[in-house]
Structure formats: structure tokens, C-alpha cells
mmCIF file with all atom_site columns, C-alpha atoms in Angstrom:
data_model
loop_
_atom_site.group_PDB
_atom_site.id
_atom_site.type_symbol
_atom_site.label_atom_id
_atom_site.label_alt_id
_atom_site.label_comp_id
_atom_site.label_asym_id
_atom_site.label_entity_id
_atom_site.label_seq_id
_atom_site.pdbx_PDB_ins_code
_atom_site.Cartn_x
_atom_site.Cartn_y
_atom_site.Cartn_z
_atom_site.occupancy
_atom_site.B_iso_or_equiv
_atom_site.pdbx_formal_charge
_atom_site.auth_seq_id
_atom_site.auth_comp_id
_atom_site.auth_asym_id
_atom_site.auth_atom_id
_atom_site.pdbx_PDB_model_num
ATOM 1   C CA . UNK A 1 1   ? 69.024  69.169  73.469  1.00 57.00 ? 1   UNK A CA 1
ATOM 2   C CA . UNK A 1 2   ? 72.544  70.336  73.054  1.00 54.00 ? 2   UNK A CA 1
ATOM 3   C CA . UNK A 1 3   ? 71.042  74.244  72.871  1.00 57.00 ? 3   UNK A CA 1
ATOM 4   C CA . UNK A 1 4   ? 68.659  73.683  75.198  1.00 47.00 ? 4   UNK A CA 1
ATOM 5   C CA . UNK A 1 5   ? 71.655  72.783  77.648  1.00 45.00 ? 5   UNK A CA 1
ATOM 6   C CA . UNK A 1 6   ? 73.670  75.830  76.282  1.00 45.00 ? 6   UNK A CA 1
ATOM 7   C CA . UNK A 1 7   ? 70.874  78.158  76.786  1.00 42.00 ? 7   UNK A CA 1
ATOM 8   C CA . UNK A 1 8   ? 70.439  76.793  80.760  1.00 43.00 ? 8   UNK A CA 1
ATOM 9   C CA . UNK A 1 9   ? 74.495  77.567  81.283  1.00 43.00 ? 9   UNK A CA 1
ATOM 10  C CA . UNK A 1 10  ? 74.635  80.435  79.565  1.00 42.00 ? 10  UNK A CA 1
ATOM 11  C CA . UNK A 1 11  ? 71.365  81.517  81.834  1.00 40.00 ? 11  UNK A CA 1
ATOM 12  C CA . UNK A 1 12  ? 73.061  79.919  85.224  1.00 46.00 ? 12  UNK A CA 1
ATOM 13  C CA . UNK A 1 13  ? 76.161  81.974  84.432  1.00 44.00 ? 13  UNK A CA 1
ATOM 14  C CA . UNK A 1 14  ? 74.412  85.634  83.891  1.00 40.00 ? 14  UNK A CA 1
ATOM 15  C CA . UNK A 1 15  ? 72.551  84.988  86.939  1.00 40.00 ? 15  UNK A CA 1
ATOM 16  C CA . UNK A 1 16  ? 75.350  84.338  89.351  1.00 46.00 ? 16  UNK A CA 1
ATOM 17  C CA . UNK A 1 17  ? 77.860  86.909  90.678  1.00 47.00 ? 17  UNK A CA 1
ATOM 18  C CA . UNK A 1 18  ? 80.803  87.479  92.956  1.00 48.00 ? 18  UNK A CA 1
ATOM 19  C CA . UNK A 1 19  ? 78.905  86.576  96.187  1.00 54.00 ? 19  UNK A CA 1
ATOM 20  C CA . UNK A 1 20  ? 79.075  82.739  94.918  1.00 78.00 ? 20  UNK A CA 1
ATOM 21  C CA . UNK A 1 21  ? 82.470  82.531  95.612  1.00 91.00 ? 21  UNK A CA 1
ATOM 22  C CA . UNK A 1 22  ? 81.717  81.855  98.747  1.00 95.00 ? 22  UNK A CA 1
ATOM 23  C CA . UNK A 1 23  ? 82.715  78.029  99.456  1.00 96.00 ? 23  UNK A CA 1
ATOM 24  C CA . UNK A 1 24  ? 85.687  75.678  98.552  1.00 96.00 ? 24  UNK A CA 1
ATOM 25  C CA . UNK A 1 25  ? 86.889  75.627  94.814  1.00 97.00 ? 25  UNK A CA 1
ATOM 26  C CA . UNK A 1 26  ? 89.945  73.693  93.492  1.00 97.00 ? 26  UNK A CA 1
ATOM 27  C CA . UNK A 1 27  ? 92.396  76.077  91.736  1.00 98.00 ? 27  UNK A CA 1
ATOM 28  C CA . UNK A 1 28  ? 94.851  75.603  89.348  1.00 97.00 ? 28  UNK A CA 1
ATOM 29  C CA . UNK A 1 29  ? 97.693  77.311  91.709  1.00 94.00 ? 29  UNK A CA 1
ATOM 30  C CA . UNK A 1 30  ? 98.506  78.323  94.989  1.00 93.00 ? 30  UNK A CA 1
ATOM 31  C CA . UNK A 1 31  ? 99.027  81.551  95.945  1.00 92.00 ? 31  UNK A CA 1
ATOM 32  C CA . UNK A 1 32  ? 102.191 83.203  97.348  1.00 87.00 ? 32  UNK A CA 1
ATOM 33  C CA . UNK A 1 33  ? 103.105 85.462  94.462  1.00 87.00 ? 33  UNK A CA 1
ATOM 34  C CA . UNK A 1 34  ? 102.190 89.024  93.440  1.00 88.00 ? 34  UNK A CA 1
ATOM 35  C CA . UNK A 1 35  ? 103.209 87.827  89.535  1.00 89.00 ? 35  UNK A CA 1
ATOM 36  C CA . UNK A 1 36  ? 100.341 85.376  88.864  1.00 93.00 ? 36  UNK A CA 1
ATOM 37  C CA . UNK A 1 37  ? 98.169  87.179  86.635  1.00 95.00 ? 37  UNK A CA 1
ATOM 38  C CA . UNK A 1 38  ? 95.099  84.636  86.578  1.00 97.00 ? 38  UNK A CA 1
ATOM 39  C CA . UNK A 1 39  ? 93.583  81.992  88.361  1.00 97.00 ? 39  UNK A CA 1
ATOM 40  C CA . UNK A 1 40  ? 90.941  79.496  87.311  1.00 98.00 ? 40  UNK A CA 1
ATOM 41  C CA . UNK A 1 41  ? 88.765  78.189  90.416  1.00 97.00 ? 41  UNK A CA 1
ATOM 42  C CA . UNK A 1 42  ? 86.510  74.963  89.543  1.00 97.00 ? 42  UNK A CA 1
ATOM 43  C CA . UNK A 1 43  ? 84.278  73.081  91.267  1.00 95.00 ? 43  UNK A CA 1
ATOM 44  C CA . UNK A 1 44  ? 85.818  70.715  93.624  1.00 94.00 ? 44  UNK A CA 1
ATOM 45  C CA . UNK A 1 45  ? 83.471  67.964  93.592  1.00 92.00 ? 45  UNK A CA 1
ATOM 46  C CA . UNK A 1 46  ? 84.337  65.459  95.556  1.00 94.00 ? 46  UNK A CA 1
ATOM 47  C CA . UNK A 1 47  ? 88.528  65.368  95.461  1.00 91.00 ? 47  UNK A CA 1
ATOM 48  C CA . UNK A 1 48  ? 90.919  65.695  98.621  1.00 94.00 ? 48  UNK A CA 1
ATOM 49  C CA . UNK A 1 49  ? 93.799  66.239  96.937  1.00 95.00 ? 49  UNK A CA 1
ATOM 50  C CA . UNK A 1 50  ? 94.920  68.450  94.649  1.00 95.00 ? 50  UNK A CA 1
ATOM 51  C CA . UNK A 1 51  ? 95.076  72.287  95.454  1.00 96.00 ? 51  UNK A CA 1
ATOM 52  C CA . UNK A 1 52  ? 92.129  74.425  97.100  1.00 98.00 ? 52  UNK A CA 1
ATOM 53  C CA . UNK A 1 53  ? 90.942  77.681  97.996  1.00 98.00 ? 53  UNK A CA 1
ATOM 54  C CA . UNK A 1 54  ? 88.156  78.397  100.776 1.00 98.00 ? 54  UNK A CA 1
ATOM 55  C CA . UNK A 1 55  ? 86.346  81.499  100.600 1.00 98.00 ? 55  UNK A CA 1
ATOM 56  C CA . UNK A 1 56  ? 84.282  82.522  103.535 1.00 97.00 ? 56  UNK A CA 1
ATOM 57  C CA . UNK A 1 57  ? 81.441  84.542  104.150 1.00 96.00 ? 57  UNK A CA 1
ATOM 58  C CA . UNK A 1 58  ? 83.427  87.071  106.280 1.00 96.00 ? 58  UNK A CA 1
ATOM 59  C CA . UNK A 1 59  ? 85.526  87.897  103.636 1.00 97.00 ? 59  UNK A CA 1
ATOM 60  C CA . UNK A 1 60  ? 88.623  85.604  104.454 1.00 98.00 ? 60  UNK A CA 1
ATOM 61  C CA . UNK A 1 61  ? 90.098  83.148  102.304 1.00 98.00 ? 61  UNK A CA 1
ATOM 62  C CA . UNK A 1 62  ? 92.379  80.343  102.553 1.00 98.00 ? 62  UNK A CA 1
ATOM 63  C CA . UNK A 1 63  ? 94.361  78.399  99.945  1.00 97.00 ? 63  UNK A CA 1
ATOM 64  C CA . UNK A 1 64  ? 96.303  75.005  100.420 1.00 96.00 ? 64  UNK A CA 1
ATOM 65  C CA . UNK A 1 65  ? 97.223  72.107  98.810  1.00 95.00 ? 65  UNK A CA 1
ATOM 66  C CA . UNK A 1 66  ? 96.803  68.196  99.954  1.00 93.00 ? 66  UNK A CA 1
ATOM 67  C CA . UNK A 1 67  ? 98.778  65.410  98.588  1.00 91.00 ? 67  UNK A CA 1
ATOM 68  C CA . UNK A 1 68  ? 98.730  61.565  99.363  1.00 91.00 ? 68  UNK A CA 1
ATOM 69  C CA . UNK A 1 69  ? 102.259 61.591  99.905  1.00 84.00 ? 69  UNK A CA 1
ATOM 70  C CA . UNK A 1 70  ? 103.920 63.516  103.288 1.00 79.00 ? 70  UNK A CA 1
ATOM 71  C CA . UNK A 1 71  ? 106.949 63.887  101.775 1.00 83.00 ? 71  UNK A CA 1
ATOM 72  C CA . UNK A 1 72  ? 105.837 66.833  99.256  1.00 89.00 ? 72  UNK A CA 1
ATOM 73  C CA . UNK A 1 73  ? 105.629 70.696  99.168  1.00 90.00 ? 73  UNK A CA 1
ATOM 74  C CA . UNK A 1 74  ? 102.783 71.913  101.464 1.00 93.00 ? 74  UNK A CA 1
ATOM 75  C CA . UNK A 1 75  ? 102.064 75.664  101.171 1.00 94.00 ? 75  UNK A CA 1
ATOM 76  C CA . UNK A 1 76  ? 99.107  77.197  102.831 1.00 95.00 ? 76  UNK A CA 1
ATOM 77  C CA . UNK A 1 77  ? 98.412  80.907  101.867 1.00 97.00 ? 77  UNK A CA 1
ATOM 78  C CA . UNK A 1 78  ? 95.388  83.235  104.698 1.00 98.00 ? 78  UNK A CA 1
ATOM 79  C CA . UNK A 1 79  ? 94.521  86.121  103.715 1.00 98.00 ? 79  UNK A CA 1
ATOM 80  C CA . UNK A 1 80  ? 91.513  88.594  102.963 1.00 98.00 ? 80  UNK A CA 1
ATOM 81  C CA . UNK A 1 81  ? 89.461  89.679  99.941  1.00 98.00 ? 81  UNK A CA 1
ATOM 82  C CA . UNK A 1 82  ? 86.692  91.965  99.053  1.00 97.00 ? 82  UNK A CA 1
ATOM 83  C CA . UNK A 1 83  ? 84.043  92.015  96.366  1.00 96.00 ? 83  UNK A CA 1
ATOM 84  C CA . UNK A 1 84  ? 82.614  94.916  94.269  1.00 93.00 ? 84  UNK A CA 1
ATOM 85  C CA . UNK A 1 85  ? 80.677  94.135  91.393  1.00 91.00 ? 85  UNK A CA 1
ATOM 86  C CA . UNK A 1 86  ? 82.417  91.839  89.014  1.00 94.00 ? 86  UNK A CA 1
ATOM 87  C CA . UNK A 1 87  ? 85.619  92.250  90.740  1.00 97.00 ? 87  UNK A CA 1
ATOM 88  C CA . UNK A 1 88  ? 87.843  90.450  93.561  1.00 97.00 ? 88  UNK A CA 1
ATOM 89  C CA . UNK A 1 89  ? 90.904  92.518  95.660  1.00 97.00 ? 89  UNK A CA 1
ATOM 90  C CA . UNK A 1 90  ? 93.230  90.002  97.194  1.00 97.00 ? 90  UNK A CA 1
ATOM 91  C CA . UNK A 1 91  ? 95.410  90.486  99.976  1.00 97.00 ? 91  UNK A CA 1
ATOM 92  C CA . UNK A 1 92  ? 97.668  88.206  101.667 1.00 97.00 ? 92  UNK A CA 1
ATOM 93  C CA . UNK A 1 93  ? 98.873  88.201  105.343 1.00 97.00 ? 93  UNK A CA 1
ATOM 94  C CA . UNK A 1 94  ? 100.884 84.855  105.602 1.00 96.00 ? 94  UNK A CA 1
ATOM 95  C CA . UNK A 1 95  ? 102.221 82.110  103.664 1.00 94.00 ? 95  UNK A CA 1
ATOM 96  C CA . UNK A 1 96  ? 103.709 79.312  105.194 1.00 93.00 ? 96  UNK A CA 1
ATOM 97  C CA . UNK A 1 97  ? 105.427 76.203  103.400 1.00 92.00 ? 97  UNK A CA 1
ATOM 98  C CA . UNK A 1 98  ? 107.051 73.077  105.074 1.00 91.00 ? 98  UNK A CA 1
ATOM 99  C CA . UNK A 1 99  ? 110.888 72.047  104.476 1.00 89.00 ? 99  UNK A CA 1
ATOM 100 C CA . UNK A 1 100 ? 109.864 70.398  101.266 1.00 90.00 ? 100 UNK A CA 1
ATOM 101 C CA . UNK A 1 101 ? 109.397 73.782  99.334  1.00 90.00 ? 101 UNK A CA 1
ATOM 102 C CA . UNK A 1 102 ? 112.014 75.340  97.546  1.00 86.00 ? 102 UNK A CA 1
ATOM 103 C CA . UNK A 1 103 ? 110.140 79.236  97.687  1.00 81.00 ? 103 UNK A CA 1
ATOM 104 C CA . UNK A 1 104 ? 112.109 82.222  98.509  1.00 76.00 ? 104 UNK A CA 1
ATOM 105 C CA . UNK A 1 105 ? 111.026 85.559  99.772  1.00 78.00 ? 105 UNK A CA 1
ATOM 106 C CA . UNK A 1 106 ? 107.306 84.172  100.845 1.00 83.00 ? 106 UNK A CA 1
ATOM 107 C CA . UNK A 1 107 ? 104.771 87.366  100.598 1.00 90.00 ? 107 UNK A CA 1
ATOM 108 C CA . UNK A 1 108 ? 103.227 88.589  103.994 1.00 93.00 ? 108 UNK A CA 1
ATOM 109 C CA . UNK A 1 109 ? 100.902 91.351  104.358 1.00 96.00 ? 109 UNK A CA 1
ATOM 110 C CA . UNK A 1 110 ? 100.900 92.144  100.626 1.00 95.00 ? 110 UNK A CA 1
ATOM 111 C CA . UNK A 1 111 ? 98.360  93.210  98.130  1.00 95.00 ? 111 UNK A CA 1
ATOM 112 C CA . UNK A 1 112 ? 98.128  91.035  95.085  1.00 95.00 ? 112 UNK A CA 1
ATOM 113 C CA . UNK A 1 113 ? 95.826  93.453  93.269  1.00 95.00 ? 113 UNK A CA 1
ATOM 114 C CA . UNK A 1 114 ? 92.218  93.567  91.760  1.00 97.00 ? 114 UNK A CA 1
ATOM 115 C CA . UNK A 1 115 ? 91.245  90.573  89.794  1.00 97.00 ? 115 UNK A CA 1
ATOM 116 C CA . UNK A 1 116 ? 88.003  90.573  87.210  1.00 97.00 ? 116 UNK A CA 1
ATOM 117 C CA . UNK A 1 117 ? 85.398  87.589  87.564  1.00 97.00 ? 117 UNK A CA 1
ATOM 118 C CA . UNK A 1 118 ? 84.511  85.705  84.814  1.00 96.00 ? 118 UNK A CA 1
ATOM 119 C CA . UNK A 1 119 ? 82.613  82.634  84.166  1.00 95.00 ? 119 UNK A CA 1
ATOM 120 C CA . UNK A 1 120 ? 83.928  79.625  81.286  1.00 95.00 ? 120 UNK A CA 1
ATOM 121 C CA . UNK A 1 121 ? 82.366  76.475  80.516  1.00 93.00 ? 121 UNK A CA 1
ATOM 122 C CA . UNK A 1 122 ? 81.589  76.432  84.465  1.00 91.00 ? 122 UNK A CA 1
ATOM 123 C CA . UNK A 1 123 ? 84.764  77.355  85.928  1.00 96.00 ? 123 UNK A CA 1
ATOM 124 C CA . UNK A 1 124 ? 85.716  81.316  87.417  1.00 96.00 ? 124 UNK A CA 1
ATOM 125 C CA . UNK A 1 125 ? 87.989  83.157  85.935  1.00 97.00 ? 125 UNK A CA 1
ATOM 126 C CA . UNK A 1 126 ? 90.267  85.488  88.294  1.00 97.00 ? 126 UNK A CA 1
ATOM 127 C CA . UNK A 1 127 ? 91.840  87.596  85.991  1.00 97.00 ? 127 UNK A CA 1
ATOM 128 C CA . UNK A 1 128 ? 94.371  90.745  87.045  1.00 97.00 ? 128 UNK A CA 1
ATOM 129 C CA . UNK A 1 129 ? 93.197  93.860  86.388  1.00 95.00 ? 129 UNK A CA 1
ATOM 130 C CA . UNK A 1 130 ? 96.558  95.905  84.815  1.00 84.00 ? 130 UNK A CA 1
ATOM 131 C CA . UNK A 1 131 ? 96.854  98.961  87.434  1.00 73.00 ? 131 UNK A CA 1
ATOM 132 C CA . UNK A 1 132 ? 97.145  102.225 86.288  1.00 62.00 ? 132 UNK A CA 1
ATOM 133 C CA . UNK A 1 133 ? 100.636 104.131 86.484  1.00 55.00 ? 133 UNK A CA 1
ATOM 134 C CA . UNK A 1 134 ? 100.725 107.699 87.139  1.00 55.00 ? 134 UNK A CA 1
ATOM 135 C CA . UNK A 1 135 ? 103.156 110.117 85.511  1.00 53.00 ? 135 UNK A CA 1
#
């Protein structure tokens, strides 16, 4: 049973691709920085808090967090991607956080790279691609 199971993920996973991004995923950070090197998107199932990421079919995104508590650091992060083949380019027009963040120098209109998809025991993998410097 427990092959039969792996054989029907491993099968789900090879079938999918970047276009089923399209949705609301929880992810394990928000984004306002060019230095993150990877995200990990999961399901979100049925939570309201915790921190999110919306991906829509016209190719815009938007990533928040909700806590229970007001009194907390609220960022919300708009911006635009595009897909080709396995990969993901992000770009960010605003990022706003309330008085509660402590975040200096908030990115606007700034290209946080080309990320690779992956897939891992059911969650995507966003990992940055290293971008080539000329000499």
C-alpha cells in the first residue's frame, strides 16, 4: 500500500507544472527581500492565519500574513511573476508594513530573480537560480 501511494505522488508530481501555481499557498516567509534564496509554498488547507501567497491567473501575485492578534507585524508584498518551463521570475512593485514592523529599506519595483520549481513530499520548492556574472 505504502508503494502503491508512493508511486501515485511520485506520478501526481511529474504530471503537474508551473501553471498550478495558480491559487493561494501558505509559505514559509514573506517577501520583501532580494536575499531570500528559497521559498517553500504548501497547501493551505483550511488555515487563516499564518503567512500566504496568492497567485493569479494574470500573472500577479500577492503575499501577506494574518495573525489573531492586531497588535503584530503585518506586511503585504504585490507584485508580478512569469512562468517558463520549470521556472518562476519574481518581481516586486510594493511592500507595505504597519507600525508594528521593524523593516528598513522596503523593496519597490525590484527584481528578486529567477527561481527553479520543484516538487517535495507535496510542497513547491522556489529555489534561486545563481545569476551569471560577466567579466
Amino acid at each position: 500500500m505504502k508503494q502503491l501511494f508512493t508511486i501515485l505522488l511520485t506520478l501526481f508530481f511529474c504530471t503537474m507544472n508551473a501553471q498550478d501555481l495558480t491559487g493561494t499557498w501558505a509559505i514559509d516567509k514573506i517577501i520583501y527581500t532580494t536575499e531570500t534564496e528559497e521559498y517553500i509554498l504548501s497547501p493551505k488547507g483550511d488555515n487563516i492565519f499564518g503567512t500566504f501567497i496568492n497567485f493569479t491567473e494574470i500573472g500577479t501575485f500577492e503575499n501577506y500574513n494574518a495573525w489573531p492578534c492586531g497588535n503584530d507585524c503585518f506586511i503585504t508584498t504585490k507584485g508580478t511573476y512569469k512562468l517558463s518551463q520549470d521556472n518562476i521570475s519574481i518581481f516586486v512593485k510594493t511592500v507595505e508594513a504597519n507600525e508594528y514592523c521593524n523593516i528598513p529599506n522596503l523593496i519597490q519595483n525590484t527584481s528578486l530573480g529567477v527561481f527553479k520549481i520543484s516538487y517535495l513530499d507535496g510542497n513547491i520548492i522556489l529555489k534561486k537560480l545563481k545569476q551569471k556574472t560577466s567579466r
